[in-house]
Coordinates of C-alpha atoms in Angstrom, one line a residue:
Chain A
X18 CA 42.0 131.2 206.5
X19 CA 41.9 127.4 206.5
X20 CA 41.0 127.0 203.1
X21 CA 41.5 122.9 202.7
X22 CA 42.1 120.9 205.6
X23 CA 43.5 117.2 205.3
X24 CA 44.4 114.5 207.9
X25 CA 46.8 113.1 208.5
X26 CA 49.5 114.0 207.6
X27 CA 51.5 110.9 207.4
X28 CA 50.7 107.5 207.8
X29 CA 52.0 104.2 207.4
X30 CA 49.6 101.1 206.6
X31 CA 50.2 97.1 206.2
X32 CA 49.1 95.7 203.1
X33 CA 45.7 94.9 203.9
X34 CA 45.2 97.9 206.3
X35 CA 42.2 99.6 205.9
X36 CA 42.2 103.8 206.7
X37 CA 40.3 107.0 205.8
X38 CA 41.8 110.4 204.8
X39 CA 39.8 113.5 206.3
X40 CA 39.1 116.3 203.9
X41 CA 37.3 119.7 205.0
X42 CA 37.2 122.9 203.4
X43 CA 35.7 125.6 204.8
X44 CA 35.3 128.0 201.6
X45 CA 32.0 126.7 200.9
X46 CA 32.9 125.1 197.9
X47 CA 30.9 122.8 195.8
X48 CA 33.5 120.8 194.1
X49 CA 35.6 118.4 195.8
X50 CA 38.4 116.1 194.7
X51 CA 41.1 113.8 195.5
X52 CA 44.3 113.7 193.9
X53 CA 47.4 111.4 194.1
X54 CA 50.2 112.6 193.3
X55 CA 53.4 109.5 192.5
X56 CA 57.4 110.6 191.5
X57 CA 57.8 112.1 188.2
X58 CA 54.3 112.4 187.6
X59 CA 51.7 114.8 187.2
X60 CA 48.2 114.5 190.0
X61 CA 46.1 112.2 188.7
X62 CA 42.5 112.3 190.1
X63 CA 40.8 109.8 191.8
X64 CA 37.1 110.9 192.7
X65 CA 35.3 113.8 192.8
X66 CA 31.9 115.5 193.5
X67 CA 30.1 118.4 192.4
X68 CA 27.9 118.6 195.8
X69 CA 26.9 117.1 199.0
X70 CA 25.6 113.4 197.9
X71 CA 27.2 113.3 194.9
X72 CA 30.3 111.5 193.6
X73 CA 32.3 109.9 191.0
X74 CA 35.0 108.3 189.6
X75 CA 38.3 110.1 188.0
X76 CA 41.0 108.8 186.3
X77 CA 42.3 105.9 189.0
X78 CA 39.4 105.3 191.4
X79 CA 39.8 101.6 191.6
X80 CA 40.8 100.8 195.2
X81 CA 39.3 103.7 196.8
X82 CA 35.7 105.2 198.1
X83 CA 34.6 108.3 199.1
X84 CA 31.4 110.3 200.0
X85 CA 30.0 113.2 200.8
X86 CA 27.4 113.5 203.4
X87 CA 27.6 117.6 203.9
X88 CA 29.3 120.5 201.4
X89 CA 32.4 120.6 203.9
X90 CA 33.8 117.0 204.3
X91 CA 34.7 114.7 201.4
X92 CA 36.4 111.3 203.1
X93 CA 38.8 109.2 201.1
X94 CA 38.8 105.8 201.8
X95 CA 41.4 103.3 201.0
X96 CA 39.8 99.4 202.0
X97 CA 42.3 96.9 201.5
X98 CA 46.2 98.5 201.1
X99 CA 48.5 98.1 198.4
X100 CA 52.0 98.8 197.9
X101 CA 50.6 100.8 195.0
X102 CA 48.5 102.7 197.0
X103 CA 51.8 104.8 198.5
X104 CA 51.5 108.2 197.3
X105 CA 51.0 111.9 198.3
X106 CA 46.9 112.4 198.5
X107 CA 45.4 115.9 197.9
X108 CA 42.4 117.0 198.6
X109 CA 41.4 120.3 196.7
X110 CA 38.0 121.9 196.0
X111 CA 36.9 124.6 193.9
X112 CA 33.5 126.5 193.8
X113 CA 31.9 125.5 190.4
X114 CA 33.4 123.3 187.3
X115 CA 36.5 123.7 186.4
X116 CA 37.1 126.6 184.0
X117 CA 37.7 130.1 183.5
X118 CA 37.6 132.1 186.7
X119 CA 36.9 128.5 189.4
X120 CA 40.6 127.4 190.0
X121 CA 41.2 124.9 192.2
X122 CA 42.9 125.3 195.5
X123 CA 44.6 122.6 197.4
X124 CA 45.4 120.8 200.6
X125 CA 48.9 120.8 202.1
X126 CA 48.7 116.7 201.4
X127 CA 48.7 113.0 203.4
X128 CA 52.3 111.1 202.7
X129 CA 50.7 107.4 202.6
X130 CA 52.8 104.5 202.7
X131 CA 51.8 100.9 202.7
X132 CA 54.3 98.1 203.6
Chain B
X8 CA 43.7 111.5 176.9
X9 CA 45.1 114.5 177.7
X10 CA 48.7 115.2 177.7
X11 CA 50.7 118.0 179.5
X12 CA 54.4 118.3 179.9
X13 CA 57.2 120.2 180.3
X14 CA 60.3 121.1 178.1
X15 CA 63.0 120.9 181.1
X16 CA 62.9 119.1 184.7
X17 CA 65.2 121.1 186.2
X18 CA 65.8 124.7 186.1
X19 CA 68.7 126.6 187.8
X20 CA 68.9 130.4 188.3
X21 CA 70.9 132.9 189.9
X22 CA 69.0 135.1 192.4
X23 CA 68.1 138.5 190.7
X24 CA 67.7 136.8 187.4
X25 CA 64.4 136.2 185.3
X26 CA 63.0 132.4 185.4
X27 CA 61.5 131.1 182.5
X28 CA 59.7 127.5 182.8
X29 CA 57.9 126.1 179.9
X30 CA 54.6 124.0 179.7
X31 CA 53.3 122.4 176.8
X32 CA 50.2 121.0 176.1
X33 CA 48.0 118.7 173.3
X34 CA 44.6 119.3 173.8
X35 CA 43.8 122.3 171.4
X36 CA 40.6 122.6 172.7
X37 CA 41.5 123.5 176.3
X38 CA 40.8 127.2 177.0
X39 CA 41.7 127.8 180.7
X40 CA 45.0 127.6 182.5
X41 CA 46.7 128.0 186.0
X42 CA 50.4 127.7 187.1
X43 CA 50.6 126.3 190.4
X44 CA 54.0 126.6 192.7
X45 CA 54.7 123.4 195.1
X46 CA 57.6 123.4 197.9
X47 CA 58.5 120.6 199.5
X48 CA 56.2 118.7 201.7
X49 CA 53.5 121.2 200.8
X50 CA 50.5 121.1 198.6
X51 CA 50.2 123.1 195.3
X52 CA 49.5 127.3 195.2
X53 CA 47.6 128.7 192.7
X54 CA 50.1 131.4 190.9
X55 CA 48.6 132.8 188.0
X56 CA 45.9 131.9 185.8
X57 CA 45.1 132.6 181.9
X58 CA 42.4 132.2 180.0
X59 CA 42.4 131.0 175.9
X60 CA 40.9 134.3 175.1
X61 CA 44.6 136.0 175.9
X62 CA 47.7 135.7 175.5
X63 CA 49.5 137.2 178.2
X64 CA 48.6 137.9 181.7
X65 CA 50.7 139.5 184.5
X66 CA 50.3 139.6 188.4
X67 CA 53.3 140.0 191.0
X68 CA 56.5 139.0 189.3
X69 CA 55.0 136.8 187.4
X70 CA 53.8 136.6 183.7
X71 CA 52.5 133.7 182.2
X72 CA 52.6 133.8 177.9
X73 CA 50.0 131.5 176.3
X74 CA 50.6 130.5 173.1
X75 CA 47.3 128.6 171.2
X76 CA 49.3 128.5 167.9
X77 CA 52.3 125.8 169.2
X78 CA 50.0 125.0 172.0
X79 CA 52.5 126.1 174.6
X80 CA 52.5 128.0 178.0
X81 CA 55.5 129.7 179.7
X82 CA 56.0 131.4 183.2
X83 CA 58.2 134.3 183.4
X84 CA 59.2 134.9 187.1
X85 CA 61.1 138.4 187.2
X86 CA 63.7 139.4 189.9
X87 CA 63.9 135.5 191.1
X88 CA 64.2 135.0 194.8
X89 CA 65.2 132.1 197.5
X90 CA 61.9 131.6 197.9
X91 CA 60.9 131.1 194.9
X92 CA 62.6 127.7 194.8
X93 CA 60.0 124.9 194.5
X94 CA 58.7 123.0 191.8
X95 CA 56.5 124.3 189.1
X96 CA 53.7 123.3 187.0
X97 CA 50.9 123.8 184.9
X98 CA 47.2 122.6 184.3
X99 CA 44.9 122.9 181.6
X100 CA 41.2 122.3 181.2
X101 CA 37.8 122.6 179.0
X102 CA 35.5 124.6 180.6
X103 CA 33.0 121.8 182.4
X104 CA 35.8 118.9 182.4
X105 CA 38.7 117.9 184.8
X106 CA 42.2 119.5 185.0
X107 CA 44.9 117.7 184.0
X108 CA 48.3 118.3 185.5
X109 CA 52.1 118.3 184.0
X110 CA 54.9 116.5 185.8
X111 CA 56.3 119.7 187.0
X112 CA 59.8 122.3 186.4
X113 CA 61.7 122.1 189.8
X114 CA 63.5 125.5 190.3
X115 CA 66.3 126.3 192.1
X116 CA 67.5 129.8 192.7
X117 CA 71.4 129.9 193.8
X118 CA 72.3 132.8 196.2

């Protein structure tokens, strides 16, 4: 079962360094979202979308864009790199809104740095 | 906004014993919950989920206690194992509107 698959893994980026985080899921899911996750803090969400062609903003979008062309794949994409930009990203998706009975299941995570 | 936290950072237990990590949150309107489990390097597993209507759910080893009085949420993890170490914590959410996450209990189970 693959569940959420996100690439890469790692990366390191120069200030200024432009890069896209892959996101699939393969549960046929119609919710999407990015997450980052920083030291001592809880994940804080940065977009999301409730189907194929939709999207929108969470909590910390600025500096970030994402789409979503088909139900499986829900780029992130970071334009112009910031030290504050270096995180751990997660991509999760759940099948309807959250609530009672659609948890959210979760990538294993992309360790971004940006020097 | 919302807020969800945690009573301790760090828990230590002895293997065999019961764990006991605490969540609290401030939105007294929220009426679902999960606990997820993180290890290191990985992304977050769903454990154990609860809904407002209850207050106490069980699976494997695991309990989680909801209380909508103090607004508070506690996972019990019985006979604690090795593997078990990792770093725990809660989210909470209104039906229809984003989870929010706590910091996170890390737990570490001595041999």
């Amino acid at each position: 079962n693959a569940g959420v698959t996100q690439t890469p893994k790692f990366r390191i980026l120069k200030i200024g360094q432009s890069m896209t985080l892959q996101c699939a899921q393969d549960m046929n899911h119609n919710y999407m979202y990015w997450y980052r996750q920083d030291p001592g803090m809880g994940l804080k969400l940065i977009y999301y979308s409730v189907g194929a062609g939709i999207t929108d903003k969470g909590e910390v979008p600025n500096g970030y864009n994402v789409s979503r062309s088909t139900t499986e794949d829900f780029p992130l994409r970071l334009e112009l790199a910031a030290p504050s930009q270096t995180s751990v990203y997660f991509c999760a998706s759940s099948y309807a809104r959250a609530g009672a009975g659609n948890t959210i299941y979760f990538g294993e995570g992309s360790w971004l740095t940006v020097v | 906004g919302e807020s969800v936290g945690l009573h301790l950072p760090t828990l230590s237990v002895q293997e065999g014993d019961n764990s006991i990590i605490n969540c609290a949150y401030s939105n007294s309107a929220s009426d679902y919950f999960i606990w997820y489990k993180q290890e290191s390097g990985k992304g977050p597993q769903f454990i154990i989920d609860i809904r407002s209507n209850m207050d106490k759910r069980q699976g494997q080893r695991v309990t989680v206690l909801l209380n909508k009085t103090v607004k508070h949420l506690s996972l019990q993890i019985a006979a604690t194992q090795p593997g078990d170490s990792a770093v725990y914590f809660c989210a909470e959410t209104t039906t229809g509107n984003q989870f929010y996450f706590g910091t996170g209990t890390s737990l570490t189970v001595i041999p």
